[in-house]
Amino acid sequence: RILLPMISGVDELREAKQHIEKAAESLEKDRIAYNPDLSVGIMIEVPSAVMVADYLAEEADFFSIGTNDLIQYTLAIDRNNRHVAHLHQPLHPAILWMIKRTCDAAREKGIKTYMCGEMAAGPLFAPILLGLGVDELSMNPQAIPMVKNAIRSIDTNDVVPFIEKVMTMNTCEAVQELLERSFGEAVGRPEPDHEEL
């Protein structure tokens, strides 16, 4: 698979795919073996990509939501700046709607949505990500046991009504409270963000 970063619209995706096709033609011409059936996916990490996700899903083979950059660019904050790091809020309603829109567009076109970044590695976020339709999560190896345990602890029958409530909420605090009340004991409490800063 090939994953293209920072795609902001259909024109960029088409141009990148043309370069890939030219590379394949060059390999063919030089009689160098290659895989002609590579899937080409895109990172969803800027707001413009979310807004045109339905168009992008017609031309991409899969999506991968990069939560670190998507949160940073959507909320206009620098998560590495200690003065504003507290504004890096994965549960911000705008972020949840962006994830939902991306997953909905992908599902409608029959492609998968993956996720990477800090949000994918947070056990407490697992119910939300499952409910919004993320198909696979990518994280550092240390986080895998905790996230797997969280997913195994979730009753999928509870996720749909939970997500319906989440998507009516207008503050991070309200989402966090409902998340902890509904699934806190099953998936564990979140650790404070950015302690190292």
mmCIF file of C-alpha atoms in Angstrom, residues 8-194:
data_model
loop_
_atom_site.group_PDB
_atom_site.id
_atom_site.type_symbol
_atom_site.label_atom_id
_atom_site.label_comp_id
_atom_site.label_asym_id
_atom_site.label_seq_id
_atom_site.Cartn_x
_atom_site.Cartn_y
_atom_site.Cartn_z
ATOM 1 C CA SER A 8 -6.017 18.633 0.771
ATOM 2 C CA GLY A 9 -8.188 17.940 -2.258
ATOM 3 C CA VAL A 10 -8.947 15.834 -5.324
ATOM 4 C CA ASP A 11 -6.476 17.647 -7.614
ATOM 5 C CA GLU A 12 -3.543 16.738 -5.364
ATOM 6 C CA LEU A 13 -4.649 13.121 -5.147
ATOM 7 C CA ARG A 14 -4.999 12.827 -8.913
ATOM 8 C CA GLU A 15 -1.599 14.403 -9.480
ATOM 9 C CA ALA A 16 0.038 12.038 -6.996
ATOM 10 C CA LYS A 17 -1.625 9.041 -8.645
ATOM 11 C CA GLN A 18 -0.326 10.205 -12.024
ATOM 12 C CA HIS A 19 3.218 10.216 -10.636
ATOM 13 C CA ILE A 20 2.681 6.694 -9.317
ATOM 14 C CA GLU A 21 1.422 5.584 -12.732
ATOM 15 C CA LYS A 22 4.465 7.135 -14.424
ATOM 16 C CA ALA A 23 6.754 5.296 -12.008
ATOM 17 C CA ALA A 24 4.970 2.044 -12.843
ATOM 18 C CA GLU A 25 5.346 2.726 -16.577
ATOM 19 C CA SER A 26 9.057 3.379 -16.079
ATOM 20 C CA LEU A 27 9.475 0.087 -14.233
ATOM 21 C CA GLU A 28 7.528 -1.685 -16.959
ATOM 22 C CA LYS A 29 9.708 -0.140 -19.644
ATOM 23 C CA ASP A 30 12.892 -1.204 -17.834
ATOM 24 C CA ARG A 31 11.447 -4.679 -17.236
ATOM 25 C CA ILE A 32 11.759 -4.313 -13.472
ATOM 26 C CA ALA A 33 9.293 -6.365 -11.451
ATOM 27 C CA TYR A 34 6.750 -4.436 -9.384
ATOM 28 C CA ASN A 35 3.333 -4.920 -7.832
ATOM 29 C CA PRO A 36 0.711 -3.438 -10.189
ATOM 30 C CA ASP A 37 -2.078 -3.801 -7.621
ATOM 31 C CA LEU A 38 -0.857 -1.444 -4.898
ATOM 32 C CA SER A 39 -3.601 0.310 -2.947
ATOM 33 C CA VAL A 40 -3.209 4.086 -2.806
ATOM 34 C CA GLY A 41 -4.640 5.752 0.283
ATOM 35 C CA ILE A 42 -4.504 9.224 1.754
ATOM 36 C CA MET A 43 -3.955 10.787 5.129
ATOM 37 C CA ILE A 44 -6.914 12.804 6.359
ATOM 38 C CA GLU A 45 -5.121 15.397 8.451
ATOM 39 C CA VAL A 46 -6.287 18.800 7.208
ATOM 40 C CA PRO A 47 -9.841 20.158 7.447
ATOM 41 C CA SER A 48 -10.174 20.642 3.681
ATOM 42 C CA ALA A 49 -9.744 16.900 3.147
ATOM 43 C CA VAL A 50 -12.594 16.208 5.551
ATOM 44 C CA MET A 51 -14.856 18.683 3.782
ATOM 45 C CA VAL A 52 -14.345 16.899 0.445
ATOM 46 C CA ALA A 53 -14.019 13.393 1.882
ATOM 47 C CA ASP A 54 -16.886 12.107 -0.233
ATOM 48 C CA TYR A 55 -15.048 13.159 -3.422
ATOM 49 C CA LEU A 56 -11.710 11.821 -2.163
ATOM 50 C CA ALA A 57 -13.321 8.489 -1.279
ATOM 51 C CA GLU A 58 -14.212 8.034 -4.950
ATOM 52 C CA GLU A 59 -10.520 8.092 -5.899
ATOM 53 C CA ALA A 60 -8.651 6.745 -2.858
ATOM 54 C CA ASP A 61 -8.433 3.083 -1.890
ATOM 55 C CA PHE A 62 -8.478 3.852 1.843
ATOM 56 C CA PHE A 63 -8.316 6.693 4.361
ATOM 57 C CA SER A 64 -6.014 7.081 7.337
ATOM 58 C CA ILE A 65 -7.010 9.803 9.794
ATOM 59 C CA GLY A 66 -3.942 11.467 11.319
ATOM 60 C CA THR A 67 -5.421 12.779 14.539
ATOM 61 C CA ASN A 68 -2.398 14.736 15.768
ATOM 62 C CA ASP A 69 -2.318 17.005 12.715
ATOM 63 C CA LEU A 70 -6.084 17.060 12.199
ATOM 64 C CA ILE A 71 -6.613 18.329 15.756
ATOM 65 C CA GLN A 72 -3.772 20.829 15.430
ATOM 66 C CA TYR A 73 -4.950 22.316 12.139
ATOM 67 C CA THR A 74 -8.645 22.256 13.014
ATOM 68 C CA LEU A 75 -8.283 23.894 16.419
ATOM 69 C CA ALA A 76 -5.422 26.200 15.331
ATOM 70 C CA ILE A 77 -3.075 25.139 18.110
ATOM 71 C CA ASP A 78 0.502 23.915 18.357
ATOM 72 C CA ARG A 79 0.470 20.853 20.602
ATOM 73 C CA ASN A 80 4.227 21.177 21.149
ATOM 74 C CA ASN A 81 3.887 24.681 22.565
ATOM 75 C CA ARG A 82 3.461 24.389 26.341
ATOM 76 C CA HIS A 83 1.430 27.607 26.457
ATOM 77 C CA VAL A 84 -1.365 26.211 24.279
ATOM 78 C CA ALA A 85 -0.904 22.429 24.553
ATOM 79 C CA HIS A 86 -3.954 22.228 26.845
ATOM 80 C CA LEU A 87 -6.076 23.256 23.838
ATOM 81 C CA HIS A 88 -5.190 20.007 22.038
ATOM 82 C CA GLN A 89 -8.607 18.423 22.613
ATOM 83 C CA PRO A 90 -9.401 15.124 20.867
ATOM 84 C CA LEU A 91 -12.964 15.226 22.240
ATOM 85 C CA HIS A 92 -13.747 18.648 20.792
ATOM 86 C CA PRO A 93 -17.127 18.334 19.011
ATOM 87 C CA ALA A 94 -15.589 19.651 15.777
ATOM 88 C CA ILE A 95 -13.027 16.839 15.801
ATOM 89 C CA LEU A 96 -15.664 14.190 16.455
ATOM 90 C CA TRP A 97 -17.803 15.515 13.597
ATOM 91 C CA MET A 98 -14.773 15.468 11.299
ATOM 92 C CA ILE A 99 -14.006 11.856 12.176
ATOM 93 C CA LYS A 100 -17.656 10.941 11.637
ATOM 94 C CA ARG A 101 -17.835 12.706 8.282
ATOM 95 C CA THR A 102 -14.660 10.961 7.110
ATOM 96 C CA CYS A 103 -15.841 7.507 8.210
ATOM 97 C CA ASP A 104 -19.297 8.034 6.710
ATOM 98 C CA ALA A 105 -17.834 9.083 3.345
ATOM 99 C CA ALA A 106 -15.490 6.090 3.312
ATOM 100 C CA ARG A 107 -18.216 3.631 4.250
ATOM 101 C CA GLU A 108 -20.527 4.988 1.569
ATOM 102 C CA LYS A 109 -17.854 4.382 -1.084
ATOM 103 C CA GLY A 110 -16.849 0.985 0.293
ATOM 104 C CA ILE A 111 -13.353 1.839 1.513
ATOM 105 C CA LYS A 112 -11.814 1.454 4.965
ATOM 106 C CA THR A 113 -10.843 4.144 7.444
ATOM 107 C CA TYR A 114 -7.746 3.695 9.583
ATOM 108 C CA MET A 115 -6.493 5.990 12.319
ATOM 109 C CA CYS A 116 -3.088 6.884 13.722
ATOM 110 C CA GLY A 117 -1.920 9.421 16.275
ATOM 111 C CA GLU A 118 -2.335 9.865 20.012
ATOM 112 C CA MET A 119 -6.099 9.474 19.876
ATOM 113 C CA ALA A 120 -5.802 5.981 18.377
ATOM 114 C CA ALA A 121 -3.576 4.958 21.298
ATOM 115 C CA GLY A 122 -5.926 6.184 24.042
ATOM 116 C CA PRO A 123 -7.970 3.344 25.582
ATOM 117 C CA LEU A 124 -10.710 5.696 26.747
ATOM 118 C CA PHE A 125 -11.285 6.868 23.166
ATOM 119 C CA ALA A 126 -11.963 3.325 21.917
ATOM 120 C CA PRO A 127 -15.788 3.457 22.366
ATOM 121 C CA ILE A 128 -15.996 6.688 20.382
ATOM 122 C CA LEU A 129 -13.744 5.478 17.573
ATOM 123 C CA LEU A 130 -15.641 2.193 17.277
ATOM 124 C CA GLY A 131 -18.949 4.031 17.283
ATOM 125 C CA LEU A 132 -17.852 6.524 14.649
ATOM 126 C CA GLY A 133 -16.794 3.723 12.313
ATOM 127 C CA VAL A 134 -12.986 3.633 12.389
ATOM 128 C CA ASP A 135 -11.963 0.223 11.006
ATOM 129 C CA GLU A 136 -8.369 -0.101 12.246
ATOM 130 C CA LEU A 137 -6.098 1.690 14.698
ATOM 131 C CA SER A 138 -2.346 2.265 14.445
ATOM 132 C CA MET A 139 -0.330 3.012 17.580
ATOM 133 C CA ASN A 140 3.001 2.512 19.298
ATOM 134 C CA PRO A 141 3.585 -1.042 20.549
ATOM 135 C CA GLN A 142 3.333 -0.083 24.228
ATOM 136 C CA ALA A 143 -0.282 1.043 23.783
ATOM 137 C CA ILE A 144 -1.528 -2.104 22.036
ATOM 138 C CA PRO A 145 -2.332 -4.214 25.148
ATOM 139 C CA MET A 146 -4.308 -1.424 26.824
ATOM 140 C CA VAL A 147 -6.317 -0.577 23.698
ATOM 141 C CA LYS A 148 -6.998 -4.250 22.939
ATOM 142 C CA ASN A 149 -8.217 -4.728 26.494
ATOM 143 C CA ALA A 150 -10.445 -1.654 26.183
ATOM 144 C CA ILE A 151 -11.998 -2.881 22.940
ATOM 145 C CA ARG A 152 -12.643 -6.317 24.426
ATOM 146 C CA SER A 153 -14.376 -4.671 27.387
ATOM 147 C CA ILE A 154 -16.866 -2.769 25.247
ATOM 148 C CA ASP A 155 -20.333 -4.146 24.557
ATOM 149 C CA THR A 156 -20.942 -3.091 20.956
ATOM 150 C CA ASN A 157 -24.681 -2.908 21.632
ATOM 151 C CA ASP A 158 -23.982 0.064 23.895
ATOM 152 C CA VAL A 159 -21.934 1.984 21.339
ATOM 153 C CA VAL A 160 -24.679 3.131 18.935
ATOM 154 C CA PRO A 161 -26.912 4.907 21.500
ATOM 155 C CA PHE A 162 -23.776 6.270 23.163
ATOM 156 C CA ILE A 163 -22.536 7.830 19.910
ATOM 157 C CA GLU A 164 -25.978 9.284 19.214
ATOM 158 C CA LYS A 165 -25.765 11.121 22.551
ATOM 159 C CA VAL A 166 -22.140 12.166 21.983
ATOM 160 C CA MET A 167 -22.978 13.785 18.659
ATOM 161 C CA THR A 168 -25.564 16.045 20.324
ATOM 162 C CA MET A 169 -23.043 17.485 22.795
ATOM 163 C CA ASN A 170 -21.384 20.855 22.301
ATOM 164 C CA THR A 171 -18.452 20.830 24.749
ATOM 165 C CA CYS A 172 -15.390 18.657 25.366
ATOM 166 C CA GLU A 173 -16.312 18.466 29.025
ATOM 167 C CA ALA A 174 -19.766 17.055 28.335
ATOM 168 C CA VAL A 175 -18.328 14.389 26.009
ATOM 169 C CA GLN A 176 -15.613 13.491 28.526
ATOM 170 C CA GLU A 177 -18.139 13.175 31.338
ATOM 171 C CA LEU A 178 -20.449 10.924 29.324
ATOM 172 C CA LEU A 179 -17.501 8.843 28.119
ATOM 173 C CA GLU A 180 -16.195 8.240 31.628
ATOM 174 C CA ARG A 181 -19.675 7.604 33.014
ATOM 175 C CA SER A 182 -20.535 5.124 30.252
ATOM 176 C CA PHE A 183 -17.246 3.310 29.735
ATOM 177 C CA GLY A 184 -14.745 4.575 32.320
ATOM 178 C CA GLU A 185 -14.695 1.426 34.412
ATOM 179 C CA ALA A 186 -14.405 -0.812 31.356
ATOM 180 C CA VAL A 187 -11.572 0.998 29.584
ATOM 181 C CA GLY A 188 -9.776 2.865 32.371
ATOM 182 C CA ARG A 189 -9.399 6.543 33.129
ATOM 183 C CA PRO A 190 -7.363 8.814 30.826
ATOM 184 C CA GLU A 191 -3.957 10.035 31.889
ATOM 185 C CA PRO A 192 -3.453 13.812 31.894
ATOM 186 C CA ASP A 193 -2.284 15.092 28.522
ATOM 187 C CA HIS A 194 1.115 16.657 27.909
#
